[in-house]
Coordinates of C-alpha atoms and ligand atoms in Angstrom, one line a residue:
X28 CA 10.1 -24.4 -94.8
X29 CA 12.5 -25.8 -92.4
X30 CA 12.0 -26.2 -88.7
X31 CA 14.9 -24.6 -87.1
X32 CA 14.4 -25.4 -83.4
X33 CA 18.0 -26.4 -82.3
X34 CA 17.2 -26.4 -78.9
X35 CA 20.4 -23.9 -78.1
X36 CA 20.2 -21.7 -75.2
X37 CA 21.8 -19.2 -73.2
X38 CA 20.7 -15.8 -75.6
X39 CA 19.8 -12.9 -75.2
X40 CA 17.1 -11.7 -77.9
X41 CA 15.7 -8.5 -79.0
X42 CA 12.4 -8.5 -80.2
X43 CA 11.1 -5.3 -82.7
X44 CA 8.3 -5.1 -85.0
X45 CA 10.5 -3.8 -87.3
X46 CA 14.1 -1.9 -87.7
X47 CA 13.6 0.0 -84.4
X48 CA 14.4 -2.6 -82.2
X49 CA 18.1 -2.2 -83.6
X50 CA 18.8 1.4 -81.8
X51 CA 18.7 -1.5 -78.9
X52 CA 20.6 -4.0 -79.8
X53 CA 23.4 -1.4 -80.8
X54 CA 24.3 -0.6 -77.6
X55 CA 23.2 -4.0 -76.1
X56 CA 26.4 -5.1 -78.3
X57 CA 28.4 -2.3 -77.4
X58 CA 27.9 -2.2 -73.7
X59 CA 28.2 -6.1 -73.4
X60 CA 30.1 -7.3 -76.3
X61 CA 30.8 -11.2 -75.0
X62 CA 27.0 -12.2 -75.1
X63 CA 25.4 -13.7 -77.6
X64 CA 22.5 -11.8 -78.9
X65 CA 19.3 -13.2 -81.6
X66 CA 17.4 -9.7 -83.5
X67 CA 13.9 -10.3 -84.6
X68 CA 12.1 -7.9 -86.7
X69 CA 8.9 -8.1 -87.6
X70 CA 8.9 -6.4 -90.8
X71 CA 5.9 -8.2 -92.7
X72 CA 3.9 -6.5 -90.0
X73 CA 5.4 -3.6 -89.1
X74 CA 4.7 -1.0 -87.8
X75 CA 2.3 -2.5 -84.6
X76 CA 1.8 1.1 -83.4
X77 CA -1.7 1.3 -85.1
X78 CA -3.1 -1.5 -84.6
X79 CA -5.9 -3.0 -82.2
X80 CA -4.8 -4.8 -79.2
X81 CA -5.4 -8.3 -79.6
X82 CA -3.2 -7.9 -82.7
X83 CA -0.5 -6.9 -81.3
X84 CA -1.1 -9.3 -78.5
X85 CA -1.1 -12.4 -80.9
X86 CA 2.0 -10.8 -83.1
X87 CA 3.9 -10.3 -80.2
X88 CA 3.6 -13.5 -79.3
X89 CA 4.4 -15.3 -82.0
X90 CA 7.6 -13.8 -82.0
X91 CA 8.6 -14.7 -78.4
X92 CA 7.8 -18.3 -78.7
X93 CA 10.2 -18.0 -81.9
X94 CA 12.6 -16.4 -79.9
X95 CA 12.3 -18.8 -77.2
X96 CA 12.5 -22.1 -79.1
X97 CA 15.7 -20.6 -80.8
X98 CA 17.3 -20.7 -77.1
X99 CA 16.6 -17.2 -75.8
X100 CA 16.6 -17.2 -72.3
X101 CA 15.8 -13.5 -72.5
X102 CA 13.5 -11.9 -74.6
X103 CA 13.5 -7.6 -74.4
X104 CA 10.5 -5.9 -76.2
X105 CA 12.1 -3.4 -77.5
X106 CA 9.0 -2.5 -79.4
X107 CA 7.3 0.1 -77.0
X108 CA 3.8 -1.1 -78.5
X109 CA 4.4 -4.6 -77.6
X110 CA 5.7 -3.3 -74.3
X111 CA 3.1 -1.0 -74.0
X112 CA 0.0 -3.4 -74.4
X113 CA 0.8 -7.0 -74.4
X114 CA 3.8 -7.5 -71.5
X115 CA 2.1 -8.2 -68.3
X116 CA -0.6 -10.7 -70.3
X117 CA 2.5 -12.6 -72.5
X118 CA 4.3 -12.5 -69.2
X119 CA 2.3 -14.6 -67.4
X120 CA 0.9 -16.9 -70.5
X121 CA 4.2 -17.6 -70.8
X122 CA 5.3 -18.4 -67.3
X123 CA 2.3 -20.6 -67.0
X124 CA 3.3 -23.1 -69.3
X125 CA 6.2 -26.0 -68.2
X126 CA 8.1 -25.2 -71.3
X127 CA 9.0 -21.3 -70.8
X128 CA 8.3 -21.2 -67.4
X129 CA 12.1 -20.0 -66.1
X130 CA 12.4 -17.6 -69.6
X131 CA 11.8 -13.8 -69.0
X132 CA 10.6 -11.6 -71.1
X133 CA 11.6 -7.9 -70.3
X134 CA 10.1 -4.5 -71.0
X135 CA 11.5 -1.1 -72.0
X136 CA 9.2 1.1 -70.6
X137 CA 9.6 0.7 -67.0
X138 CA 13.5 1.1 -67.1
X139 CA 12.9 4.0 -69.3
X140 CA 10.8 5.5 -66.5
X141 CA 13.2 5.0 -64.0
X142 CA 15.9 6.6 -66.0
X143 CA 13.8 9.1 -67.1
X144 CA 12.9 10.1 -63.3
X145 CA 16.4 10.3 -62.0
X146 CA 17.3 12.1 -64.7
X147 CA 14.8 15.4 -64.6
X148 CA 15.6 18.7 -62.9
X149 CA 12.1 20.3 -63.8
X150 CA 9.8 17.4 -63.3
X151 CA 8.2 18.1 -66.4
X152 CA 8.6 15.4 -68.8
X153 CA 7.1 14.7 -72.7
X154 CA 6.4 11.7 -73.9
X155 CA 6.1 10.3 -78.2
X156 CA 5.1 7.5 -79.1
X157 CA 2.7 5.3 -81.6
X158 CA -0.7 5.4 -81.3
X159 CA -1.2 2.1 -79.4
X160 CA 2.2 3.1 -76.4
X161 CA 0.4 6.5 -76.2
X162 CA -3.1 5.4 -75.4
X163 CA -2.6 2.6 -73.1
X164 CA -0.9 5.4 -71.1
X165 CA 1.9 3.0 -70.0
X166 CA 5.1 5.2 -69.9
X167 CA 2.9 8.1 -68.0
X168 CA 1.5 5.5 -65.6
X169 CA 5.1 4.1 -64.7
X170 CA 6.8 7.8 -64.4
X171 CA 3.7 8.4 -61.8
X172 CA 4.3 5.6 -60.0
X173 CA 7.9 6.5 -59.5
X174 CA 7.2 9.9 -58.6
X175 CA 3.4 11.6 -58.3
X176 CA 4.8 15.2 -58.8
X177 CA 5.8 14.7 -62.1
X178 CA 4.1 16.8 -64.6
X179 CA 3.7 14.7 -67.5
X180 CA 2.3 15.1 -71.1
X181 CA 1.9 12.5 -73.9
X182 CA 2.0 12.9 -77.4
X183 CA 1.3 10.2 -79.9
X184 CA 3.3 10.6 -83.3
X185 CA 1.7 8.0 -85.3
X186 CA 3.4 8.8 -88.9
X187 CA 7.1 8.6 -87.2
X188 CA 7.4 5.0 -87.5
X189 CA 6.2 4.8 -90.9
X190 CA 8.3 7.5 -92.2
X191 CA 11.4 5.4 -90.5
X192 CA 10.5 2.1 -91.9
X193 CA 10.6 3.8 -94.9
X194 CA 13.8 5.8 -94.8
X195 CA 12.1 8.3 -95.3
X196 CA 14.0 10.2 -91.9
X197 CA 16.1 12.8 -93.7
X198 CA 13.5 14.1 -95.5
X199 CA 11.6 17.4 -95.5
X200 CA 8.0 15.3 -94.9
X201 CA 9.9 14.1 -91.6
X202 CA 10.9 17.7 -90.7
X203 CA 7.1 18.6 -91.1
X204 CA 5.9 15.4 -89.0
X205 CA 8.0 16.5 -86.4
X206 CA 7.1 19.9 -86.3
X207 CA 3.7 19.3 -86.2
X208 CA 4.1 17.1 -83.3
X209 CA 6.3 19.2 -81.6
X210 CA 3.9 22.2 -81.9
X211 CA 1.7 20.2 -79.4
X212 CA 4.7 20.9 -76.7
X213 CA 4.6 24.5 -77.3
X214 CA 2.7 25.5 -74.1
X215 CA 4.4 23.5 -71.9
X216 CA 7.8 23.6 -70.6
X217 CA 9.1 20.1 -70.8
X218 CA 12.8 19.5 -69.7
X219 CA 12.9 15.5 -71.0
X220 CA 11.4 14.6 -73.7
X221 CA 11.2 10.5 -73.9
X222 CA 11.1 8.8 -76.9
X223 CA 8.8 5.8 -76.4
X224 CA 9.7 4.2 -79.4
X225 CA 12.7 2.4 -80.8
X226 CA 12.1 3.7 -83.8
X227 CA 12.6 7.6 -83.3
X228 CA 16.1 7.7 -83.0
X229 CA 16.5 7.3 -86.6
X230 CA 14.8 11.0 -86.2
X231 CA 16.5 12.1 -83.3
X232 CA 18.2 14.9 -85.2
X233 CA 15.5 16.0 -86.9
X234 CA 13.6 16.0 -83.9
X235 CA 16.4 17.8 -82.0
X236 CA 16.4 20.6 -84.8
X237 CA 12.8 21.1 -83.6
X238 CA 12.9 21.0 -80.1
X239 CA 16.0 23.2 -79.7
X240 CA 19.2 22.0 -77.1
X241 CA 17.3 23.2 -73.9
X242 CA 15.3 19.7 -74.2
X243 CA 17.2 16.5 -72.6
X244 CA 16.3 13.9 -75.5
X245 CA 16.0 10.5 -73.9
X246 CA 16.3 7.6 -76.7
X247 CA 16.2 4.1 -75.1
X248 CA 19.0 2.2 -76.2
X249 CA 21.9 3.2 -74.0
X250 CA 19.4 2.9 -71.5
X251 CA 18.2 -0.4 -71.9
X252 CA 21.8 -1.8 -72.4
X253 CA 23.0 0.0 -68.5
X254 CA 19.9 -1.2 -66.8
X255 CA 20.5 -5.1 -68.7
X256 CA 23.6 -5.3 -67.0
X257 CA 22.2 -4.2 -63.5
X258 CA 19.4 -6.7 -63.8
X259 CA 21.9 -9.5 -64.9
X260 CA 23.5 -8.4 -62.0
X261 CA 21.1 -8.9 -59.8
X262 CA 19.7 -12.2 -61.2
X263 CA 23.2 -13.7 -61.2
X264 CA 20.8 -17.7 -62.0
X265 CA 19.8 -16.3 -64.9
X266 CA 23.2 -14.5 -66.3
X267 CA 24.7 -18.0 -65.7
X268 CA 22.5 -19.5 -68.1
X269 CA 24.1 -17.1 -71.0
X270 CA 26.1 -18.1 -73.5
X271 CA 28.9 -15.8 -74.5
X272 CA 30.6 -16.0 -77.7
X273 CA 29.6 -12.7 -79.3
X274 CA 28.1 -13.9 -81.5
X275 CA 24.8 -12.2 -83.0
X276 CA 22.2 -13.5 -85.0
X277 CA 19.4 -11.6 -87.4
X278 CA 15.7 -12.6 -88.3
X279 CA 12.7 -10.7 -90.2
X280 CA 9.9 -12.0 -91.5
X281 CA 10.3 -10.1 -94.5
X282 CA 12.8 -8.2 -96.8
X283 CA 16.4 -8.6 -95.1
X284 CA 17.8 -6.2 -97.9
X285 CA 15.8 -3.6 -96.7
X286 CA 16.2 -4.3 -93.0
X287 CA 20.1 -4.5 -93.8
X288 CA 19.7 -0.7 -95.5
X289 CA 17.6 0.8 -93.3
X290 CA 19.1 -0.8 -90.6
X291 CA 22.5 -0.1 -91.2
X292 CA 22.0 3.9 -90.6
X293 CA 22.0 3.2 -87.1
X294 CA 23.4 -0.2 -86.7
X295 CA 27.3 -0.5 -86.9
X296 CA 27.3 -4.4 -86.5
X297 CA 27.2 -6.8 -89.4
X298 CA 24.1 -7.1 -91.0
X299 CA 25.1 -9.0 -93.9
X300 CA 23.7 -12.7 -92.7
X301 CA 19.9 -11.7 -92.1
X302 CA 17.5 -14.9 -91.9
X303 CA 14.3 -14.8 -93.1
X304 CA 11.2 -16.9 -91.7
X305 CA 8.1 -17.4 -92.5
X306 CA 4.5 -18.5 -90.3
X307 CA 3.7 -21.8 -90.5
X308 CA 0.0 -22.7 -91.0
X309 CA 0.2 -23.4 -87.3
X310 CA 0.7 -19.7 -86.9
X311 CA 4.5 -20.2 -85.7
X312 CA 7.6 -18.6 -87.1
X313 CA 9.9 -20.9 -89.0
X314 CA 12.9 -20.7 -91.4
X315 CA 12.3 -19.8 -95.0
X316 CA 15.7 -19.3 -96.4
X317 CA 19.3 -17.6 -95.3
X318 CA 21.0 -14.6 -96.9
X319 CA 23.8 -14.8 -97.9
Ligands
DGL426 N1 9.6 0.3 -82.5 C1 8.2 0.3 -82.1 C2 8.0 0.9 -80.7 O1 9.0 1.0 -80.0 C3 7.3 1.1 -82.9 C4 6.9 0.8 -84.2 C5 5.6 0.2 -84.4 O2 4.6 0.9 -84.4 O3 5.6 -1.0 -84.5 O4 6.9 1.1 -80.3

């Protein structure tokens, strides 16, 4: 295996545990197309959503640190789970030591929150999500802390991500997933409903057939991209630091032909150069081979 630290910097990288993470960098790309943008997918380990806390603690971080020493300056979870559960604790490990210490690593769920918020008539929102996103009660706690009257209820879909990672989306298993999910919604009136994972936009049509049109679907990607630029904006230091040449680069840690496949129902960018790497027996990511 090949080290690849090149010490570059000035990126902007979007961290997934597996193909969700690109229903992010879509309109990352598409809302700022002169940055530079790395992808990392976590697909040997995907999906995070049930597993136990520490794990996606340690997984999360493993990717960052790869992410970092690649010459992020920025890394966005755009894995709700990792958002969900290890943010605040990765946040300040990593700020504590000299190396990372002016890197930031951003969150989905709070933005989503905000957007979320200004964007309700009724004040009664729903949220999905995995297992883990749902249980640490993250998204409910920020929409509360924006607004105490909110009437919120949270519904964990724990097969959604699996049925995406394996294309399985279009599908009449998917149709039955969501439907049973749904159902849960059925005596409450929700006028938002968010989804708290990067993954369920590969289902948002599916889940729009059950929900009907009365419910204002909120997937996180255009939302992530409008409130990037606002916080670039207001951290003008930091939006220096970037490097813009449009360029975009893409890692997994397992099968790029799949994460090029799956991906590409969502993804209109190039996914034809996908890197793969590898953990070290130190635990940290490093180059195995390129793609094409
Ligand atoms: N895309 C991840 C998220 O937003 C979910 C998939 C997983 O369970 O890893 O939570």
């Amino acid at each position: 295996m090949d080290n690849i630290n090149k010490n570059k910097t000035g990126k902007i990288a979007v961290f997934d545990s597996g193909i969700g993470g690109l229903t992010v960098l879509e309109h990352l790309v598409r809302e700022m197309p002169n940055y530079d943008f790395d992808y990392f997918g976590d697909v040997a380990r995907a999906p995070y959503g049930d597993r136990s806390v520490e794990t996606i603690i340690e997984f999360t971080e493993q990717s960052i640190r790869f992410l970092f020493e690649e010459g992020a300056e920025i890394v966005i979870l755009a894995c709700n789970t990792s958002s969900a559960v290890a943010l605040k604790y990765l946040q300040n490990k990593f700020l504590s030591t000299p190396k990372f210490k002016n890197k930031k690593i951003l969150g989905i769920i709070r933005p989503t929150a905000e957007f979320a918020v200004e964007n309700t008539n009724a004040k009664s929102l729903g949220v999905i999500g995995t297992a883990a996103t749902i249980k640490s009660g993250a998204c409910k706690k920020e929409l509360l802390k924006i607004d105490k009257d909110l009437s919120v209820l949270s519904v964990p879909c724990p097969l959604l991500a699996h049925l995406v990672e394996e294309g399985l989306e279009d599908t009449e298993i998917a149709i039955n997933a969501c439907k049973m999910y749904m159902s849960k919604f059925d005596n409450t009136l929700i006028d938002t409903l968010i989804l708290s994972c990067t993954h369920y936009p590969f289902l948002k049509n599916v889940i729009r057939s059950v929900t009907g049109q009365d419910v204002n679907i909120l997937e996180q990607g255009p939302i992530v991209a409008i409130k990037t630029i606002d916080y670039l904006d207001r951290n003008r230091d930091i939006e220096l630091r970037l490097s813009k040449k449009s360029k975009i680069r893409l890692f997994t840690s397992d099968q790029p032909e799949r994460l090029r496949k799956l991906g590409s129902k969502y993804f209109t960018g190039d996914l034809t150069n996908i890197r793969k790497v590898g953990l070290s027996d130190g635990g940290r990511f490093v180059l195995v081979n390129k793609c094409r």
